[in-house]
GROMACS .gro file of C-alpha atoms in nm:
model
  227
    1MET     CA    1  -0.015   0.034   0.037
    2PRO     CA    2   0.128   0.360  -0.039
    3THR     CA    3   0.221   0.563   0.263
    4ILE     CA    4   0.156   0.934   0.377
    5ALA     CA    5   0.383   1.106   0.606
    6LEU     CA    6   0.174   1.363   0.825
    7VAL     CA    7   0.433   1.569   1.000
    8ALA     CA    8   0.307   1.764   1.285
    9ALA     CA    9   0.011   1.594   1.223
   10GLY     CA   10  -0.296   1.754   1.501
   11THR     CA   11  -0.630   1.624   1.595
   12ARG     CA   12  -0.817   1.833   1.346
   13LEU     CA   13  -0.686   1.875   0.995
   14GLY     CA   14  -0.410   1.586   1.060
   15LEU     CA   15  -0.653   1.315   1.174
   16SER     CA   16  -0.868   1.427   0.859
   17LEU     CA   17  -0.584   1.413   0.660
   18GLY     CA   18  -0.515   1.044   0.756
   19ARG     CA   19  -0.897   0.988   0.715
   20VAL     CA   20  -0.890   1.069   0.369
   21PHE     CA   21  -0.618   0.941   0.229
   22GLY     CA   22  -0.626   0.632   0.419
   23GLY     CA   23  -0.999   0.587   0.254
   24HIS     CA   24  -0.844   0.589  -0.077
   25GLY     CA   25  -0.582   0.310   0.059
   26PHE     CA   26  -0.276   0.481   0.206
   27ASP     CA   27  -0.110   0.365   0.545
   28VAL     CA   28  -0.021   0.677   0.761
   29ALA     CA   29   0.298   0.760   0.930
   30LEU     CA   30   0.200   1.024   1.209
   31ILE     CA   31   0.430   1.242   1.317
   32ALA     CA   32   0.400   1.517   1.621
   33ARG     CA   33   0.593   1.580   1.944
   34SER     CA   34   0.307   1.427   2.189
   35PRO     CA   35   0.318   1.052   2.209
   36GLU     CA   36  -0.030   1.060   2.381
   37ARG     CA   37  -0.150   1.245   2.063
   38LEU     CA   38  -0.021   1.036   1.830
   39GLY     CA   39  -0.176   0.735   2.040
   40GLU     CA   40  -0.487   0.937   2.022
   41LEU     CA   41  -0.455   0.942   1.620
   42THR     CA   42  -0.357   0.622   1.532
   43GLY     CA   43  -0.634   0.479   1.776
   44LYS     CA   44  -0.896   0.698   1.603
   45LEU     CA   45  -0.744   0.597   1.274
   46ALA     CA   46  -0.736   0.234   1.357
   47ALA     CA   47  -1.087   0.215   1.443
   48ASP     CA   48  -1.180   0.344   1.082
   49GLY     CA   49  -0.979   0.072   0.970
   50VAL     CA   50  -0.675   0.249   0.851
   51GLU     CA   51  -0.359   0.131   0.875
   52ALA     CA   52  -0.146   0.404   1.098
   53ALA     CA   53   0.147   0.426   1.326
   54GLY     CA   54   0.314   0.748   1.516
   55PHE     CA   55   0.628   0.853   1.520
   56PRO     CA   56   0.756   1.057   1.826
   57ALA     CA   57   0.955   1.379   1.693
   58ASP     CA   58   0.953   1.741   1.738
   59VAL     CA   59   0.997   1.934   1.362
   60THR     CA   60   1.234   2.182   1.538
   61ASP     CA   61   1.464   1.880   1.646
   62ARG     CA   62   1.616   1.811   1.281
   63SER     CA   63   1.820   1.477   1.354
   64THR     CA   64   1.519   1.317   1.544
   65LEU     CA   65   1.256   1.421   1.275
   66ALA     CA   66   1.505   1.255   0.979
   67ALA     CA   67   1.521   0.993   1.218
   68ALA     CA   68   1.127   0.922   1.260
   69LEU     CA   69   1.071   0.962   0.875
   70ASP     CA   70   1.357   0.703   0.789
   71ASN     CA   71   1.124   0.505   1.083
   72ALA     CA   72   0.855   0.515   0.919
   73ALA     CA   73   0.974   0.461   0.560
   74THR     CA   74   1.108   0.118   0.733
   75ARG     CA   75   0.799   0.062   0.907
   76PHE     CA   76   0.584   0.092   0.583
   77GLY     CA   77   0.851  -0.017   0.354
   78GLY     CA   78   0.892   0.378   0.194
   79ILE     CA   79   0.693   0.720   0.203
   80ASP     CA   80   0.480   0.800  -0.105
   81VAL     CA   81   0.340   1.137   0.019
   82LEU     CA   82   0.469   1.355   0.268
   83GLN     CA   83   0.255   1.636   0.392
   84TYR     CA   84   0.385   1.886   0.625
   85SER     CA   85   0.197   2.106   0.823
   86ALA     CA   86   0.381   2.457   0.970
   87PRO     CA   87   0.359   2.451   1.290
   88HIS     CA   88   0.302   2.770   1.534
   89VAL     CA   89   0.589   2.748   1.737
   90ARG     CA   90   0.491   2.930   2.024
   91VAL     CA   91   0.731   3.219   2.213
   92GLY     CA   92   0.674   3.406   2.520
   93ASP     CA   93   0.294   3.413   2.633
   94GLY     CA   94   0.227   3.185   2.289
   95ARG     CA   95   0.028   3.455   2.137
   96MET     CA   96   0.093   3.537   1.746
   97THR     CA   97   0.386   3.800   1.700
   98GLY     CA   98   0.283   4.088   1.542
   99VAL     CA   99   0.471   4.239   1.281
  100LEU     CA  100   0.571   4.574   1.465
  101ASP     CA  101   0.706   4.285   1.727
  102VAL     CA  102   0.922   4.096   1.508
  103THR     CA  103   1.254   4.053   1.619
  104VAL     CA  104   1.531   3.808   1.520
  105GLU     CA  105   1.494   3.644   1.830
  106ASN     CA  106   1.123   3.555   1.832
  107LEU     CA  107   1.123   3.491   1.414
  108ARG     CA  108   1.420   3.248   1.468
  109PRO     CA  109   1.190   2.979   1.628
  110GLN     CA  110   0.921   3.001   1.401
  111ILE     CA  111   1.188   2.981   1.054
  112GLU     CA  112   1.300   2.664   1.291
  113GLY     CA  113   0.977   2.528   1.234
  114SER     CA  114   0.797   2.637   0.946
  115CYS     CA  115   1.103   2.629   0.725
  116TYR     CA  116   1.449   2.445   0.843
  117GLY     CA  117   1.133   2.159   0.976
  118ALA     CA  118   1.000   2.143   0.613
  119ILE     CA  119   1.358   2.112   0.460
  120THR     CA  120   1.484   1.845   0.674
  121ALA     CA  121   1.161   1.673   0.592
  122THR     CA  122   1.180   1.686   0.215
  123ARG     CA  123   1.565   1.575   0.222
  124THR     CA  124   1.519   1.291   0.415
  125VAL     CA  125   1.196   1.133   0.150
  126LEU     CA  126   1.291   1.307  -0.164
  127PRO     CA  127   1.570   1.093  -0.236
  128ALA     CA  128   1.399   0.776  -0.235
  129MET     CA  129   1.102   0.951  -0.428
  130MET     CA  130   1.346   1.061  -0.692
  131ALA     CA  131   1.482   0.718  -0.760
  132ALA     CA  132   1.128   0.594  -0.782
  133GLY     CA  133   1.024   0.890  -1.046
  134THR     CA  134   0.716   0.961  -0.825
  135GLY     CA  135   0.589   1.116  -0.510
  136THR     CA  136   0.405   1.432  -0.374
  137LEU     CA  137   0.511   1.706  -0.114
  138LEU     CA  138   0.252   1.907   0.043
  139TYR     CA  139   0.331   2.218   0.265
  140THR     CA  140   0.058   2.375   0.449
  141THR     CA  141   0.064   2.730   0.627
  142GLY     CA  142  -0.145   2.982   0.742
  143ALA     CA  143  -0.292   3.263   0.464
  144SER     CA  144  -0.039   3.501   0.613
  145ALA     CA  145   0.190   3.391   0.399
  146VAL     CA  146   0.017   3.503   0.077
  147VAL     CA  147  -0.207   3.770   0.244
  148PRO     CA  148  -0.044   4.022   0.462
  149THR     CA  149  -0.160   3.974   0.822
  150PRO     CA  150   0.003   4.231   1.061
  151TRP     CA  151  -0.114   4.035   1.361
  152ALA     CA  152   0.121   3.715   1.248
  153GLY     CA  153   0.430   3.881   1.162
  154SER     CA  154   0.642   3.615   1.224
  155ALA     CA  155   0.439   3.338   1.099
  156GLY     CA  156   0.417   3.521   0.774
  157ALA     CA  157   0.743   3.581   0.709
  158SER     CA  158   0.837   3.236   0.826
  159GLY     CA  159   0.533   3.089   0.564
  160ALA     CA  160   0.628   3.280   0.291
  161ALA     CA  161   0.993   3.141   0.270
  162LEU     CA  162   0.858   2.834   0.269
  163ARG     CA  163   0.589   2.923   0.030
  164ASN     CA  164   0.883   3.040  -0.220
  165TRP     CA  165   1.102   2.725  -0.159
  166ALA     CA  166   0.796   2.506  -0.213
  167LEU     CA  167   0.693   2.683  -0.528
  168ASN     CA  168   1.049   2.675  -0.668
  169LEU     CA  169   1.116   2.313  -0.591
  170ASN     CA  170   0.794   2.227  -0.801
  171GLY     CA  171   0.944   2.354  -1.101
  172ALA     CA  172   1.262   2.176  -0.985
  173LEU     CA  173   1.109   1.847  -1.018
  174ALA     CA  174   0.858   1.913  -1.276
  175ASP     CA  175   1.051   1.657  -1.470
  176LYS     CA  176   1.141   1.406  -1.231
  177GLY     CA  177   0.790   1.277  -1.164
  178VAL     CA  178   0.786   1.424  -0.790
  179TYR     CA  179   0.495   1.693  -0.761
  180VAL     CA  180   0.508   1.932  -0.511
  181GLY     CA  181   0.203   2.134  -0.423
  182TYR     CA  182   0.162   2.467  -0.161
  183VAL     CA  183  -0.154   2.506   0.093
  184ALA     CA  184  -0.205   2.842   0.216
  185LEU     CA  185  -0.505   2.803   0.514
  186GLY     CA  186  -0.723   3.127   0.524
  187ALA     CA  187  -0.995   2.978   0.740
  188TRP     CA  188  -1.024   2.892   1.096
  189ILE     CA  189  -1.083   2.480   1.139
  190VAL     CA  190  -1.384   2.391   1.319
  191GLY     CA  191  -1.292   2.322   1.674
  192THR     CA  192  -0.975   2.536   1.700
  193PRO     CA  193  -0.957   2.677   2.010
  194GLY     CA  194  -1.008   3.063   2.029
  195THR     CA  195  -1.188   3.096   1.672
  196PRO     CA  196  -1.333   3.467   1.651
  197GLU     CA  197  -1.716   3.481   1.671
  198ASP     CA  198  -1.765   3.617   1.308
  199ALA     CA  199  -1.528   3.361   1.161
  200SER     CA  200  -1.644   3.109   0.922
  201PRO     CA  201  -1.464   2.806   1.033
  202MET     CA  202  -1.421   2.528   0.792
  203GLU     CA  203  -1.470   2.161   0.848
  204PRO     CA  204  -1.121   2.004   0.859
  205ASP     CA  205  -1.263   1.727   0.589
  206ASP     CA  206  -1.304   1.951   0.364
  207ILE     CA  207  -0.977   2.070   0.367
  208ALA     CA  208  -0.830   1.744   0.344
  209HIS     CA  209  -1.035   1.639   0.064
  210ILE     CA  210  -0.847   1.947  -0.110
  211HIS     CA  211  -0.499   1.804  -0.024
  212TRP     CA  212  -0.645   1.472  -0.186
  213ASP     CA  213  -0.723   1.631  -0.503
  214MET     CA  214  -0.383   1.856  -0.521
  215HIS     CA  215  -0.244   1.475  -0.485
  216ALA     CA  216  -0.461   1.299  -0.736
  217THR     CA  217  -0.456   1.563  -0.992
  218ARG     CA  218  -0.081   1.691  -0.921
  219HIS     CA  219  -0.233   2.039  -0.969
  220PRO     CA  220  -0.234   2.314  -0.879
  221ALA     CA  221   0.101   2.423  -0.763
  222GLU     CA  222  -0.039   2.685  -0.484
  223ARG     CA  223  -0.376   2.694  -0.322
  224LEU     CA  224  -0.525   2.956  -0.119
  225ILE     CA  225  -0.801   2.821   0.053
  226THR     CA  226  -1.053   3.038   0.203
  227PRO     CA  227  -1.461   2.953   0.382
   0.00000   0.00000   0.00000
């Protein structure tokens, strides 16, 4: 069976991605920092008949992240799809850093999580994809990477860097059989704590299906999701 690796998998979009891809015959490798979260996710996917396994790793710990993906590839016989959800790395009080408050010190952890983690994950799985002549790389950030959002200064800056790299990667791999897709999520996900009252949140299953469609059609290179 083909396998998708979900890096920084969460209990909303991560779970839905596992269910959607699992429903199309994929095994699911889940990578997250919390063993408890991994246990919850694998249990729910197993209840849906999806073969899944968890591999603990912090995306800011590059050697551990690479080892987790290597272990997942060994467990499932390879990684066919990598989906990387750029995390909000909490600094200070954990709130988003506004553009006027961005410093080198508080931007660096976000760059570590969004960019360096994505690059590490990609470089771990890409050689096998290139050797096979097929594969999919999907990267997901908030829409602040595309749409100016002053209250999300550090997330926007790091997400924009990941977006630029992903789109260039798409071009570089176009003739090598590996599809690269970038998703900018401009909607709150149903169930997310702190969702504004005037928001129009989207169901995580709907967002997951968009990821599936991008993989299945290998198009487009970039998708902005809004309610």
